[in-house]
Structures are given as C-alpha cells and as structure tokens.
Amino acid sequence: MDSAAVVGTGLIGTSIALALRGRGVATYLIDTDQEAARVAAGLGAGIAGPPRGPVDLAVLAVPPQQVAAALKEHQLRGLADDFTDAASVKEPPQLEAARLGCDLARFVGGHPMGGREQSGPLAARDDLFHGRPWVLTPSALTRPQTLERAERLAELCGARPVVMAHAEHDRAVALTSHTPHLVSTLLAARLLHGERSQLGLAGQGLQDVTRLAGGSAELWTDILGSNAVAVADVLADFAHDVDDAVEVLRGLSTAREPEQRRTHLEALSTVLVRGVQGRARLPARGGTGAPSTSTAYAAAPRGA
Amino acid sequence: MDSAAVVGTGLIGTSIALALRGRGVATYLIDTDQEAARVAAGLGAGIAGPPRGPVDLAVLAVPPQQVAAALKEHQLRGLADDFTDAASVKEPPQLEAARLGCDLARFVGGHPMGGREQSGPLAARDDLFHGRPWVLTPSALTRPQTLERAERLAELCGARPVVMAHAEHDRAVALTSHTPHLVSTLLAARLLHGERSQLGLAGQGLQDVTRLAGGSAELWTDILGSNAVAVADVLADFAHDVDDAVEVLRGLSTAREPEQRRTHLEALSTVLVRGVQGRARLPARGGTGAPSTSTAYAAAPRGA
C-alpha cells in the first residue's frame, strides 16, 4: 500500500494516519472540520486535503451513523480504489451502504479495537492500536484485494486483523464494550443523587468503574443507538442479575432465622465468586487472549 | 500516642502498623494466623504478639462480622485503653458490640478509606491512607479521649479524620463503594456467558469497569451482607435505571417512524449526559473534594 486517505481526523483517524505516515505511506487527511484536518497535518499525520488521484485505500473514521453516507460520497468522488471504516458497529452501516447503492465490492467494514478517554486529533498516538485486535467484516460482495488492503492497514498500525461476520462483531462488542459503557454510565448517573459528603468518601474503585462514563455522550448515543438490539439483549440479562441481587440483599436484611440468613449469604457469595471467575476470563492486556508482548500498549489505550 | 496494637495483619492492618512504626509508635501485631503476624513483623510493621501491658489504642482490622467479637475478647484481655476498628461497615458492629456488653465508652468505629486490589500483609504500604478520608463514628457513649486517640491514629497514617454517624457512613459507602463493587461484579459475571472469540475483543475499558470484581469474594460477602439494607436501596434504584435503559434500547430497535426514533435517541442521549455529569461530581484523586496535593497517593490505592 503506497497511499491512503483518512476521512475524519479525530482520535481514531489521526492515530491511523500517524501510524501510516510512520510506515512511509502517503496519507491524505479529510475532515468536514478543515481545522481538525490541519491540526492532524501539523502533528505529522499527513497532508491536509484530498489527493489529486485515487489513493489505494480510504479509511472512513467517522461515527457509525455517518459511515454509509461518507462511503457513498467518497466513492462518487473517486477518493480511493478501496474503502474501509473504523466504526464500533458493523451491521447497520453495511445495510445502509447497500441501501444507498455503494460499490460494496470495494468496501470492507473495519473496527480497530483501541481508544482513549480523550478525543480529537491532539489525543492521537501512532501506537494506539499496537497489539490490539482489528476486526474486519467482509461481506459476500467484498473483493479479495479490498480485504487484503484492509488487513495490510491493520498490520501497518501494529494491530492484529481478525475477520468476523457483521452481526457476530456487533454482539461481541455489545458484551465487551457497549454494555459495559452503558453500565458505567448508569452507575455514574446515580451519583447525581448523592450528597457531597457522601461523594467525598469515593476512592479509586469508583473512579475505575465509572471511567467509561466520561466518554463523549454524543458519540456514544450514536454507537449505542446503532447497536441497540444487541446491547438491549445483554443489558436485559444484566438487569435480571441485578434484580436477583436486590432480592438476595432484601432477603438478608429481613431474614430472622440463622438458616435463612445462611442461605442468602451463600447466594451472595455465589454472585461474588462468579464475578471473580468472569473477570478471570478477560484476556491479558493487549486483548490477544494471551499475554501481550507489546510494551507500548501497557502504558496506553482503553477499549473504544 | 506511644503504643498501639493491630489485630488482624492483612493489607489494612499491616499498612496501619507500618505507618505507626514509621512515626515511632511501639506497635504490636496480633493475628489468629500467627504466620501472618510474623510476616507483618518481618516487613518492619512492629512486634509479633501481644504487649505485656495495655497499649494506648488497639485497631481491630478484621472483617465487619468479626469486629464485635474481637472487641469483646480484647477488652476482656486488657489489650488496650481504647479501641477502634477499620471495617467498611459501621452500624452492625456497633449494635453487636452493645449486645455483647462491650465497653462502648472506650470504642469508636473507624473506616480508613483506602485499599488495593491485592490483599494480605505483603501488599501493605505505609502510605496506603495518605490524603484519604478516615471516617470515625463515635457513639453517644464514646468518651472524648477515645475519639481523640483515633483521630491521632488517622493523622499518623497521613489520613484526614471525618466524623460521621454510623448509618450516614453506611449509606455513603453503599453509594460510593459497595454498590459499585457489586455492579462491577455482576457485569464481570456476565462474561461467563461470552464466547472466547467475543472476549478476545475486550479492551482497557472492560478491564477498568470490572476491576473491583477481582476483589476477595469472601471479604465482600461479609461487607455486602453487613450493609445489605443500604446497598439494596441503592442497587434497587440502579436496577430501575437499567430497566429504563433496556426499554429505550428496545424502543429504538423497533421504532418505525423517524419521530419515534428521535424521541428514543434523545432519551438515550439524556442517560449518557447524566453519566458524564455524575462522574464529574467525583472528588479529584485523594477524595478531598478538591485536588489533592498528595503525590504519594497518585501512584497508589483504590477505595475499599
């Protein structure tokens, strides 16, 4: 791959562009906010503005609900031979792109699994995706060369390409990213009901569990809205578990007999043990399912 | 304060003892597991075994359900003039201590708001409570000198004494610590239902939001069981919010009219904005409600 274009020079797009520039790929930066593209260019992420002729691959680093329209627009303009995107949801943009009559042979959905709390080009890092999975979701129409170029893009960014079906990806991120984001958000919103003296006791644990809630409300409305079915399924199962836990705690607080109390404590203990077991299933840092060798990652990202 | 005893040489007890030793207080280490007391002594936390005569203050650093029995036992033995504890729940141990006929004039409940993921004496740090609140819950019976000694203990550990009523403390930690722990645990337990290929996509965000779930299931069964009423109240409110979010997502996935969809997206956006606002209410690190000047804290603890 000799040349690329990045459409959308926020955190993700600029990080991709920085990585490509670092590997010698001629990279063009396009954003509806031209100032953002110039900032990215100033960081060394490439050249602000469109190329003269088509580049090899264009990456649409825009929110999920804008992917299909951006694909349509830039295919019509002949921005690139092949196209991919970087959105956190894969099935709805694909369906919308089909509806808009995009050239689906030259498009493959993509989702680099990296991110940070901060947003915008100034938060970008060329190692944001080092050692991380980069999901690619070819459709039946995607031509092999398009998939190969997207795989090459992932590798140039130090990521590990992982091919999945659209719906499979969307269910996976509903479990591992979108529902956790929403749960963190709902818990943080509960703090609006706390007294200042109560919140003064908060420690690092509460900081950790609510960290995701600090993300962009606008972007996450788009992401969660785009993946509503899959997130609703996971969140409904979670809601059921929460209701059960409330029952156990209510049972404990009203239990009169030691035997009753013991039964409820055992149920509570089971919940806590299952939490320990669930957490133990998480891959080691780097998300490879095995300990990562990427030291660059250890200091950096958080999953988008 | 010239002399102290720490009963229970786990993470919290040993950290307190290390801080006291660092300030020149003669400190005795007592644990039903004598090996744990010897390990703590080997770390420089004090002398393993009981003192010859009563020390000024004994700290009962045992789980909530063991505090009252430990107070009874060590008051009978004459371990110290005054007693405090370090448990995460304050009202039930106080009530149980009254039931057991302890000398409540010479006891004040305490809760140093610091901790780490790891447990045991080897994880202890003399700066674990630096810049953190240390809640003290005197009863109507507590004599002034006992409270003063406990305040001095907190200060010797670099913490900030905060006097609260028992129930007020228990409601505050239900919101800021216990419910977040349980929510993190319930979310982590959901991962037991995920495929390995799904979990491979997990990133730093999921690590953060489930970090508390990695805590000791045994200790947390005790803590949550001891504070069941207050936690159930907060968790029930949270459950209501989760149910509402499921409804919004279901509505989004079935909405046929753009107007319907817009209404649901606005509701979703409100949830996310409230999360951002709730998180913004958290005190800066150090838990003081203002930016902490304690650089020692920045690298260290997580709330228990």
Short mmCIF file of N, CA, C and O in Angstrom, two decimals, chain B residues 106-151:
data_model
loop_
_atom_site.label_atom_id
_atom_site.label_comp_id
_atom_site.label_asym_id
_atom_site.label_seq_id
_atom_site.Cartn_x
_atom_site.Cartn_y
_atom_site.Cartn_z
N ARG B 106 -15.06 3.21 75.52
CA ARG B 106 -13.66 3.13 75.06
C ARG B 106 -13.55 2.53 73.65
O ARG B 106 -12.56 1.91 73.30
N PHE B 107 -14.59 2.71 72.87
CA PHE B 107 -14.58 2.23 71.50
C PHE B 107 -15.15 3.29 70.56
O PHE B 107 -16.17 3.92 70.88
N VAL B 108 -14.48 3.49 69.45
CA VAL B 108 -15.03 4.35 68.39
C VAL B 108 -14.82 3.62 67.06
O VAL B 108 -13.71 3.17 66.75
N GLY B 109 -15.89 3.50 66.30
CA GLY B 109 -15.77 2.86 64.98
C GLY B 109 -14.91 3.70 64.06
O GLY B 109 -14.91 4.93 64.15
N GLY B 110 -14.19 3.03 63.17
CA GLY B 110 -13.34 3.73 62.21
C GLY B 110 -13.33 3.04 60.86
O GLY B 110 -13.58 1.83 60.78
N HIS B 111 -13.12 3.81 59.82
CA HIS B 111 -13.01 3.23 58.48
C HIS B 111 -12.05 4.06 57.64
O HIS B 111 -12.42 5.08 57.09
N PRO B 112 -10.80 3.60 57.56
CA PRO B 112 -9.83 4.28 56.69
C PRO B 112 -10.18 3.97 55.23
O PRO B 112 -10.27 2.81 54.85
N MET B 113 -10.40 5.03 54.42
CA MET B 113 -10.90 4.83 53.06
C MET B 113 -9.75 4.64 52.07
O MET B 113 -9.51 5.48 51.20
N GLY B 114 -9.07 3.53 52.21
CA GLY B 114 -8.01 3.21 51.27
C GLY B 114 -7.95 1.73 51.07
O GLY B 114 -8.53 0.97 51.86
N GLY B 115 -7.30 1.30 50.06
CA GLY B 115 -7.20 -0.13 49.81
C GLY B 115 -6.48 -0.39 48.52
O GLY B 115 -6.05 0.54 47.83
N ARG B 116 -6.30 -1.65 48.20
CA ARG B 116 -5.68 -2.06 46.95
C ARG B 116 -6.39 -3.32 46.48
O ARG B 116 -7.15 -3.93 47.21
N GLU B 117 -6.12 -3.68 45.22
CA GLU B 117 -6.69 -4.95 44.73
C GLU B 117 -6.12 -6.13 45.51
O GLU B 117 -6.81 -7.08 45.82
N GLN B 118 -4.82 -6.09 45.76
CA GLN B 118 -4.18 -7.20 46.45
C GLN B 118 -4.58 -7.22 47.92
O GLN B 118 -4.98 -6.21 48.47
N SER B 119 -4.45 -8.38 48.54
CA SER B 119 -4.72 -8.46 49.97
C SER B 119 -3.52 -9.10 50.67
O SER B 119 -2.58 -9.55 50.03
N GLY B 120 -3.58 -9.13 52.00
CA GLY B 120 -2.51 -9.75 52.77
C GLY B 120 -1.42 -8.76 53.13
O GLY B 120 -1.30 -7.69 52.53
N PRO B 121 -0.60 -9.12 54.15
CA PRO B 121 0.43 -8.20 54.65
C PRO B 121 1.46 -7.81 53.59
O PRO B 121 1.97 -6.69 53.61
N LEU B 122 1.74 -8.70 52.64
CA LEU B 122 2.78 -8.40 51.65
C LEU B 122 2.37 -7.27 50.71
O LEU B 122 3.21 -6.66 50.06
N ALA B 123 1.06 -7.00 50.63
CA ALA B 123 0.59 -5.90 49.76
C ALA B 123 0.55 -4.58 50.52
O ALA B 123 0.23 -3.53 49.94
N ALA B 124 0.88 -4.59 51.80
CA ALA B 124 0.73 -3.39 52.63
C ALA B 124 1.70 -2.28 52.22
O ALA B 124 2.79 -2.56 51.69
N ARG B 125 1.29 -1.04 52.46
CA ARG B 125 2.13 0.13 52.18
C ARG B 125 1.90 1.14 53.30
O ARG B 125 0.77 1.37 53.70
N ASP B 126 2.97 1.78 53.71
CA ASP B 126 2.80 2.74 54.81
C ASP B 126 2.06 4.00 54.36
O ASP B 126 1.61 4.78 55.19
N ASP B 127 1.92 4.21 53.04
CA ASP B 127 1.22 5.41 52.56
C ASP B 127 -0.17 5.08 52.00
O ASP B 127 -0.74 5.88 51.26
N LEU B 128 -0.72 3.94 52.39
CA LEU B 128 -1.99 3.49 51.80
C LEU B 128 -3.13 4.49 52.07
O LEU B 128 -4.07 4.59 51.29
N PHE B 129 -3.03 5.22 53.17
CA PHE B 129 -4.14 6.13 53.54
C PHE B 129 -3.78 7.61 53.38
O PHE B 129 -4.56 8.47 53.78
N HIS B 130 -2.63 7.87 52.79
CA HIS B 130 -2.19 9.26 52.59
C HIS B 130 -3.23 10.06 51.84
O HIS B 130 -3.64 9.69 50.74
N GLY B 131 -3.66 11.16 52.44
CA GLY B 131 -4.57 12.06 51.76
C GLY B 131 -6.00 11.56 51.66
O GLY B 131 -6.85 12.21 51.05
N ARG B 132 -6.29 10.41 52.26
CA ARG B 132 -7.63 9.81 52.15
C ARG B 132 -8.48 10.18 53.37
O ARG B 132 -7.95 10.47 54.43
N PRO B 133 -9.80 10.16 53.22
CA PRO B 133 -10.65 10.32 54.41
C PRO B 133 -10.52 9.07 55.30
O PRO B 133 -10.31 7.97 54.82
N TRP B 134 -10.65 9.30 56.60
CA TRP B 134 -10.67 8.19 57.58
C TRP B 134 -11.90 8.47 58.44
O TRP B 134 -11.88 9.35 59.30
N VAL B 135 -12.97 7.75 58.19
CA VAL B 135 -14.22 8.03 58.87
C VAL B 135 -14.17 7.50 60.30
O VAL B 135 -13.70 6.37 60.54
N LEU B 136 -14.65 8.32 61.25
CA LEU B 136 -14.78 7.89 62.65
C LEU B 136 -16.25 8.06 63.04
O LEU B 136 -16.87 9.08 62.72
N THR B 137 -16.78 7.05 63.73
CA THR B 137 -18.21 7.07 64.07
C THR B 137 -18.40 6.90 65.56
O THR B 137 -18.77 5.83 66.05
N PRO B 138 -18.13 7.99 66.33
CA PRO B 138 -18.34 7.89 67.79
C PRO B 138 -19.83 7.67 68.09
O PRO B 138 -20.69 8.21 67.41
N SER B 139 -20.10 6.87 69.11
CA SER B 139 -21.48 6.73 69.59
C SER B 139 -21.69 7.73 70.72
O SER B 139 -20.75 8.43 71.14
N ALA B 140 -22.90 7.81 71.25
CA ALA B 140 -23.18 8.72 72.37
C ALA B 140 -22.36 8.34 73.58
O ALA B 140 -22.10 9.17 74.46
N LEU B 141 -21.92 7.09 73.64
CA LEU B 141 -21.17 6.59 74.80
C LEU B 141 -19.67 6.82 74.69
O LEU B 141 -18.95 6.76 75.69
N THR B 142 -19.16 7.02 73.49
CA THR B 142 -17.72 7.12 73.29
C THR B 142 -17.14 8.29 74.09
O THR B 142 -17.62 9.42 73.99
N ARG B 143 -16.10 8.04 74.87
CA ARG B 143 -15.52 9.15 75.64
C ARG B 143 -14.59 9.96 74.74
O ARG B 143 -14.02 9.44 73.77
N PRO B 144 -14.45 11.27 75.03
CA PRO B 144 -13.66 12.15 74.16
C PRO B 144 -12.25 11.63 73.89
O PRO B 144 -11.76 11.72 72.78
N GLN B 145 -11.59 11.10 74.92
CA GLN B 145 -10.20 10.69 74.75
C GLN B 145 -10.07 9.58 73.71
O GLN B 145 -9.08 9.50 72.97
N THR B 146 -11.08 8.72 73.66
CA THR B 146 -11.04 7.61 72.71
C THR B 146 -11.13 8.14 71.28
O THR B 146 -10.37 7.71 70.40
N LEU B 147 -12.03 9.09 71.09
CA LEU B 147 -12.15 9.71 69.77
C LEU B 147 -10.86 10.44 69.39
O LEU B 147 -10.37 10.33 68.26
N GLU B 148 -10.29 11.16 70.36
CA GLU B 148 -9.04 11.89 70.08
C GLU B 148 -7.92 10.95 69.66
O GLU B 148 -7.15 11.24 68.76
N ARG B 149 -7.83 9.82 70.36
CA ARG B 149 -6.77 8.87 70.00
C ARG B 149 -6.97 8.31 68.60
O ARG B 149 -6.02 8.12 67.84
N ALA B 150 -8.23 8.05 68.26
CA ALA B 150 -8.50 7.52 66.92
C ALA B 150 -8.19 8.58 65.85
O ALA B 150 -7.69 8.26 64.76
N GLU B 151 -8.49 9.83 66.17
CA GLU B 151 -8.16 10.91 65.23
C GLU B 151 -6.63 11.01 65.05
O GLU B 151 -6.13 11.20 63.95
#
